[in-house]
mmCIF file of C-alpha atoms in Angstrom:
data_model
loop_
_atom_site.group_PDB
_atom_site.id
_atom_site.type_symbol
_atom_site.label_atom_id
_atom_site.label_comp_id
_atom_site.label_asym_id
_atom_site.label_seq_id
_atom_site.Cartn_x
_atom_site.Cartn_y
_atom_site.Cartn_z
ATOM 1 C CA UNK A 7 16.686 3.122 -30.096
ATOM 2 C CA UNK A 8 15.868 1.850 -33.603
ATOM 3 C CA UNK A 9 17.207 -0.915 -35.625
ATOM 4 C CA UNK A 10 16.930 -0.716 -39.539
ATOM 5 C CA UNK A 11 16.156 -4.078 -40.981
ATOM 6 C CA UNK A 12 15.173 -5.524 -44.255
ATOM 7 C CA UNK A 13 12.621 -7.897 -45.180
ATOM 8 C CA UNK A 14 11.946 -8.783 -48.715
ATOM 9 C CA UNK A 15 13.492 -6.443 -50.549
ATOM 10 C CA UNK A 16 11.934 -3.283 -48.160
ATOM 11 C CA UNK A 17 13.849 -1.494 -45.728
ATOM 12 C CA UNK A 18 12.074 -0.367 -42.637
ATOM 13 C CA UNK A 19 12.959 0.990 -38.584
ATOM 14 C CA UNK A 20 11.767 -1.358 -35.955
ATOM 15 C CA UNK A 21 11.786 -0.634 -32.540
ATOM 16 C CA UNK A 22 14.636 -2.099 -30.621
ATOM 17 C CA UNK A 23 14.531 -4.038 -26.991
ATOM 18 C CA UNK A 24 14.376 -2.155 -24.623
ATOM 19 C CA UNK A 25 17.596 -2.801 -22.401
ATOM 20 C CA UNK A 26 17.970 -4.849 -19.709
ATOM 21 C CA UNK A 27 18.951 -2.546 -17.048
ATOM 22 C CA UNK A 28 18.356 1.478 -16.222
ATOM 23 C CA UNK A 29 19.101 3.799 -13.891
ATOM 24 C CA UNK A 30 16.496 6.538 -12.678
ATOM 25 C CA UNK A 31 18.075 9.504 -12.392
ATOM 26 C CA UNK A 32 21.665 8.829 -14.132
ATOM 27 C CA UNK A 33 23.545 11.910 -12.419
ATOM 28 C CA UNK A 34 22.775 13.143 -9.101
ATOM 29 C CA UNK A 35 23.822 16.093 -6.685
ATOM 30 C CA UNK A 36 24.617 15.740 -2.683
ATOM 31 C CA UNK A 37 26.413 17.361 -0.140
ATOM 32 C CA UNK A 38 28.665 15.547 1.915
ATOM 33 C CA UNK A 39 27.033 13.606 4.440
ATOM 34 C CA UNK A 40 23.575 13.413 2.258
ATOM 35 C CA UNK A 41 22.013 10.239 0.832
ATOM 36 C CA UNK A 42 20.950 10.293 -2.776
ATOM 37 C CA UNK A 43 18.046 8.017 -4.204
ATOM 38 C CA UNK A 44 18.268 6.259 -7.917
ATOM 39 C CA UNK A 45 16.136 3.432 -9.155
ATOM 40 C CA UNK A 46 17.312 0.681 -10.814
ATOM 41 C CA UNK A 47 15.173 -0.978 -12.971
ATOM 42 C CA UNK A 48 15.952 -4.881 -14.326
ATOM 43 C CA UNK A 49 13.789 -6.155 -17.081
ATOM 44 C CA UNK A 50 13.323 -10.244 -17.306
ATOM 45 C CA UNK A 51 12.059 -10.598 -21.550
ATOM 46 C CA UNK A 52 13.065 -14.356 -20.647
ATOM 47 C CA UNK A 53 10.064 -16.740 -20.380
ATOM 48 C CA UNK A 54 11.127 -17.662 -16.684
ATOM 49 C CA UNK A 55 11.559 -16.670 -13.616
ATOM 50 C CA UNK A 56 15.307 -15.419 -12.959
ATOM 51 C CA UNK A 57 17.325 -15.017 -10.289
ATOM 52 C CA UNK A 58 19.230 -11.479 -11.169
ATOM 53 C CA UNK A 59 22.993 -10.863 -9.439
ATOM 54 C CA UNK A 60 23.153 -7.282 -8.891
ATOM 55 C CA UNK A 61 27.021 -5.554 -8.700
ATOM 56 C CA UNK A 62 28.063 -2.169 -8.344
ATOM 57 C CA UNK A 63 31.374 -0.847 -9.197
ATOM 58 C CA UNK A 64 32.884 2.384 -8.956
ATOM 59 C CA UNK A 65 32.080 3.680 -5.756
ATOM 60 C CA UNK A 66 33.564 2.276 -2.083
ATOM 61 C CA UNK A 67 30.911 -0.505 -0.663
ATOM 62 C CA UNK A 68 29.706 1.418 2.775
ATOM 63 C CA UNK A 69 28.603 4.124 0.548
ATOM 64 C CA UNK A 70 25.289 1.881 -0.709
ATOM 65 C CA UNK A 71 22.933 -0.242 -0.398
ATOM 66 C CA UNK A 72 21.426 -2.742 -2.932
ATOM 67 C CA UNK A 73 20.331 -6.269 -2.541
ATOM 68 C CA UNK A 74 23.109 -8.959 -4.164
ATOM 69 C CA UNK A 75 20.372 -10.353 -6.000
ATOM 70 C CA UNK A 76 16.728 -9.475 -7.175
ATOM 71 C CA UNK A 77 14.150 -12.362 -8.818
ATOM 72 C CA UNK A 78 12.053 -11.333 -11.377
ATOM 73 C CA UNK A 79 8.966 -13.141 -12.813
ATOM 74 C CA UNK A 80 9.045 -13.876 -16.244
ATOM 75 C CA UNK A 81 8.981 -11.299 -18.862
ATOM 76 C CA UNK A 82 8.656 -8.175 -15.851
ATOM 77 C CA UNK A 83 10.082 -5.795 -14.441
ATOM 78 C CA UNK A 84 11.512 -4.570 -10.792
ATOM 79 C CA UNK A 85 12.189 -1.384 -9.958
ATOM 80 C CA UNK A 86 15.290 -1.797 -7.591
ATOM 81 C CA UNK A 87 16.242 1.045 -4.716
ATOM 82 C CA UNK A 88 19.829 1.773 -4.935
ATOM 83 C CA UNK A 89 20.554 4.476 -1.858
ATOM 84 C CA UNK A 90 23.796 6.160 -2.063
ATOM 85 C CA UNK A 91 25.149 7.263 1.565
ATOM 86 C CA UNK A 92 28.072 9.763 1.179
ATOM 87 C CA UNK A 93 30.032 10.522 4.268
ATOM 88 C CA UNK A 94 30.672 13.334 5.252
ATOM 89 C CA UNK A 95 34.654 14.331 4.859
ATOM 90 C CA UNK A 96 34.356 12.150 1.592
ATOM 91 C CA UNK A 97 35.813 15.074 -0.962
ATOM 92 C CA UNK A 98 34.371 16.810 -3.657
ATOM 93 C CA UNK A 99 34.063 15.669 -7.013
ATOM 94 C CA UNK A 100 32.344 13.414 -9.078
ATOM 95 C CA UNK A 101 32.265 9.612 -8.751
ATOM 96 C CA UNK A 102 31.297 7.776 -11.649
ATOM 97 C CA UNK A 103 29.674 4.250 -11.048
ATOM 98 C CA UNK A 104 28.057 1.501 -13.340
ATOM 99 C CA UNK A 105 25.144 -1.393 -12.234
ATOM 100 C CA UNK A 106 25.341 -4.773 -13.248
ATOM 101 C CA UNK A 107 22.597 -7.291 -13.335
ATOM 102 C CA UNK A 108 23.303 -10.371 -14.802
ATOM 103 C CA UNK A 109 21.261 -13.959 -14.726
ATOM 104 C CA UNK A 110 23.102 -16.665 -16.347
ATOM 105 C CA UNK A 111 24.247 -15.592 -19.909
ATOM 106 C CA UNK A 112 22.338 -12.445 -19.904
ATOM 107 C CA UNK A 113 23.926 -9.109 -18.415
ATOM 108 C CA UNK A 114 23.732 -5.914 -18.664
ATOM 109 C CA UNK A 115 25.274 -2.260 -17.520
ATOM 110 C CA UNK A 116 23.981 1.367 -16.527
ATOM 111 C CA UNK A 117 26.307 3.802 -15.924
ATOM 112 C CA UNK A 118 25.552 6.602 -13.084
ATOM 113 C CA UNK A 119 27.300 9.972 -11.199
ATOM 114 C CA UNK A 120 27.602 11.288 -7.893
ATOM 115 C CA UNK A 121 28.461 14.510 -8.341
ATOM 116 C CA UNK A 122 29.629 15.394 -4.697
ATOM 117 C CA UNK A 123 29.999 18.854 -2.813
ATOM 118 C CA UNK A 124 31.890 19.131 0.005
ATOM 119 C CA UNK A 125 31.146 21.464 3.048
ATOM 120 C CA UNK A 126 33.841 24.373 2.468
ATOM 121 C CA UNK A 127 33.279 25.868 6.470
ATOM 122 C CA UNK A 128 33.503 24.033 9.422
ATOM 123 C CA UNK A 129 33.462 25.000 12.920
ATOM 124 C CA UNK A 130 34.314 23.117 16.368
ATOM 125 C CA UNK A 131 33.946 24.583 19.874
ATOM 126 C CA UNK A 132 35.922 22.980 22.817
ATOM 127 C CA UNK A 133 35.153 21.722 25.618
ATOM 128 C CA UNK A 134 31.731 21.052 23.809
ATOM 129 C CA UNK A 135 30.282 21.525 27.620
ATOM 130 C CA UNK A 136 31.569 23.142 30.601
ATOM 131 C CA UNK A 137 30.323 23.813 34.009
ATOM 132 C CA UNK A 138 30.586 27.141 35.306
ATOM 133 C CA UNK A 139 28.700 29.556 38.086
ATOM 134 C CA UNK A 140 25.802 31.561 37.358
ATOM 135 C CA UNK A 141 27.089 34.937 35.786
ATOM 136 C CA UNK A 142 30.636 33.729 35.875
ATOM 137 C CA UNK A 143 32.200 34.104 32.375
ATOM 138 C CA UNK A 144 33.557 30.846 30.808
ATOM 139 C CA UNK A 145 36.402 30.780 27.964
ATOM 140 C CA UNK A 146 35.698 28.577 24.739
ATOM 141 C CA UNK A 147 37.883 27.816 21.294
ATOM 142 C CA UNK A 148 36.201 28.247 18.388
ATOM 143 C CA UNK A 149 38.167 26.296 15.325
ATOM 144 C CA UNK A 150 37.212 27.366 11.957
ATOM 145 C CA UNK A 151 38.266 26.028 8.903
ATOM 146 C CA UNK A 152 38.080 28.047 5.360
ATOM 147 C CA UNK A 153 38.111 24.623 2.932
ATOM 148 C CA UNK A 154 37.373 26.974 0.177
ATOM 149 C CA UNK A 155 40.434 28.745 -2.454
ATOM 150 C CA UNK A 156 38.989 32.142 -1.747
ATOM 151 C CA UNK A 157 39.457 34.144 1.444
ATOM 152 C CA UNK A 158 36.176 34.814 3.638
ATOM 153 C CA UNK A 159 34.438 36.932 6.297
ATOM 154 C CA UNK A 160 32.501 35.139 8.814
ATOM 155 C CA UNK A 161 29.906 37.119 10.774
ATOM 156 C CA UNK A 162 29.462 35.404 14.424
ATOM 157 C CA UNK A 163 26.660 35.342 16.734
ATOM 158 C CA UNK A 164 25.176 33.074 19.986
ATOM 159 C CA UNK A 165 21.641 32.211 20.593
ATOM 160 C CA UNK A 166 20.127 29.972 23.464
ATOM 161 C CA UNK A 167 20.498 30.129 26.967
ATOM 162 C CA UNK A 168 24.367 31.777 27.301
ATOM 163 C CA UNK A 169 25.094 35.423 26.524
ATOM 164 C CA UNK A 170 28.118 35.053 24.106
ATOM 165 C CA UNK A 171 31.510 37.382 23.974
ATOM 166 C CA UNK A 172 32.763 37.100 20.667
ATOM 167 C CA UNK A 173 34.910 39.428 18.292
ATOM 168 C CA UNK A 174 33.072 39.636 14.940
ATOM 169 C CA UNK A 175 33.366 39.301 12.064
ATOM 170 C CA UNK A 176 36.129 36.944 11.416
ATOM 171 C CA UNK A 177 38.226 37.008 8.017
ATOM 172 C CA UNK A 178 39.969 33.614 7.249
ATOM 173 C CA UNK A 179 42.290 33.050 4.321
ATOM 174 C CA UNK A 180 41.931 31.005 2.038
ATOM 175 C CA UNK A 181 42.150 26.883 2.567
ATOM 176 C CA UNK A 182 43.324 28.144 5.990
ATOM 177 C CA UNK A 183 42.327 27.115 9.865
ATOM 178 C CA UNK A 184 41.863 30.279 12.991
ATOM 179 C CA UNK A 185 41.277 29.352 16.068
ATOM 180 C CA UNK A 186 39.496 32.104 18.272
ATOM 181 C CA UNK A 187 38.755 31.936 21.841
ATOM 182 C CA UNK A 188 35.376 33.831 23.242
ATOM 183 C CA UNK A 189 33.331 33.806 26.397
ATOM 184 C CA UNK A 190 30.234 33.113 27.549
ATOM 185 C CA UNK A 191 27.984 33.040 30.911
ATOM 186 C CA UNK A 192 24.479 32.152 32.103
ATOM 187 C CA UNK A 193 22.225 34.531 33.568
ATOM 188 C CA UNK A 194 19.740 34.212 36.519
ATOM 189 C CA UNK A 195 16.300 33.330 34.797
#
C-alpha cells in the first residue's frame, strides 16, 4: 500500500504501515473431516508490551482453535496458529471468516475462506462384525449413498482375510441411497 503525501510544496508516495493483522494463506481447500492450517500474524508498532484479544467470527467455535489472547513485545511480531477442524458431514461450500485482534484502542481485521468439499460416496456395512464357522457363508448390507447430482457406477471388490460374494458393479442414481446385501466366509489357512 502507498500513501501520497505532500510536504512543502512536493508531492511524493510513502510507504504505508503495514497492517496490524494478516492471514497466511487467505483461502484454503479441505475435505470434510480435514484440518486446514493458516497463520495469523499480529504486529505490536506500539512502544509496549500488549496484551492482544484474538476473536474469530464466521465459522461455528468447535471448528478451531486459537488462543483468546496473544502478548506481544513492543514493536514485534507473532505469528499465531489458527487450525481449522472441519467435521466431517459439515456440507459443502465455502465459509467465509474474519480475525480480530484488538489491544485497547487498536484493532484490526483479516478476512479468510474455507472452501469445503464434501465426500459425495459413502458406504456402511452391517453388522460391522459377525461370527460365523469356518467356510460357512455369512450375509452382510452394504449401504451406499450417491451424495452427488449425477448418476454413478460403482465397481466392488473385498480384500483381507474373507472371500467376498458380491454383484458388481453397482449403478446408483443420482443423490440416491441402495442398499445391497453380499456374502462372505473364511477359509482354512
Amino acid at each position: 500500500q502507498l500513501l501520497l503525501k505532500q510536504r512543502g510544496g512536493q508531492v511524493g508516495l510513502v510507504g504505508a504501515e503495514p497492517p496490524l493483522i494478516t492471514l497466511s494463506p487467505s483461502t484454503q481447500a479441505v475435505a470434510s473431516g480435514e484440518t486446514a492450517l493458516f497463520t495469523v500474524t499480529v504486529r505490536n508498532a506500539q512502544a509496549t508490551a500488549a496484551i492482544f484479544t484474538l476473536d474469530l467470527a464466521g465459522l461455528p467455535s468447535h471448528w478451531f482453535t486459537l488462543p483468546p489472547t496473544i502478548t506481544i513485545p513492543a514493536n514485534s511480531v507473532i505469528d499465531q496458529a489458527l487450525l481449522v477442524h472441519v467435521p466431517i458431514g459439515s456440507g459443502s461450500g465455502p465459509w467465509n471468516f474474519s480475525v480480530l485482534a484488538t489491544a485497547g484502542s487498536i484493532s484490526g481485521q483479516a478476512a479468510g475462506e474455507i472452501s469445503v468439499s464434501a465426500p459425495t460416496f459413502t458406504a456402511a456395512i452391517t453388522p460391522t462384525e459377525q461370527t460365523a464357522p469356518v467356510g460357512v457363508w455369512t450375509p452382510f448390507t452394504l449401504t451406499l449413498s450417491n451424495d452427488d447430482s449425477t448418476q454413478h457406477t460403482y465397481s466392488l471388490s473385498g480384500a483381507g482375510l474373507a472371500e467376498v460374494n458380491v454383484t458388481t458393479p453397482i449403478t446408483i442414481a443420482a443423490n440416491s441411497t441402495q442398499t445391497i446385501t453380499f456374502t462372505a466366509r473364511t477359509n482354512n489357512a
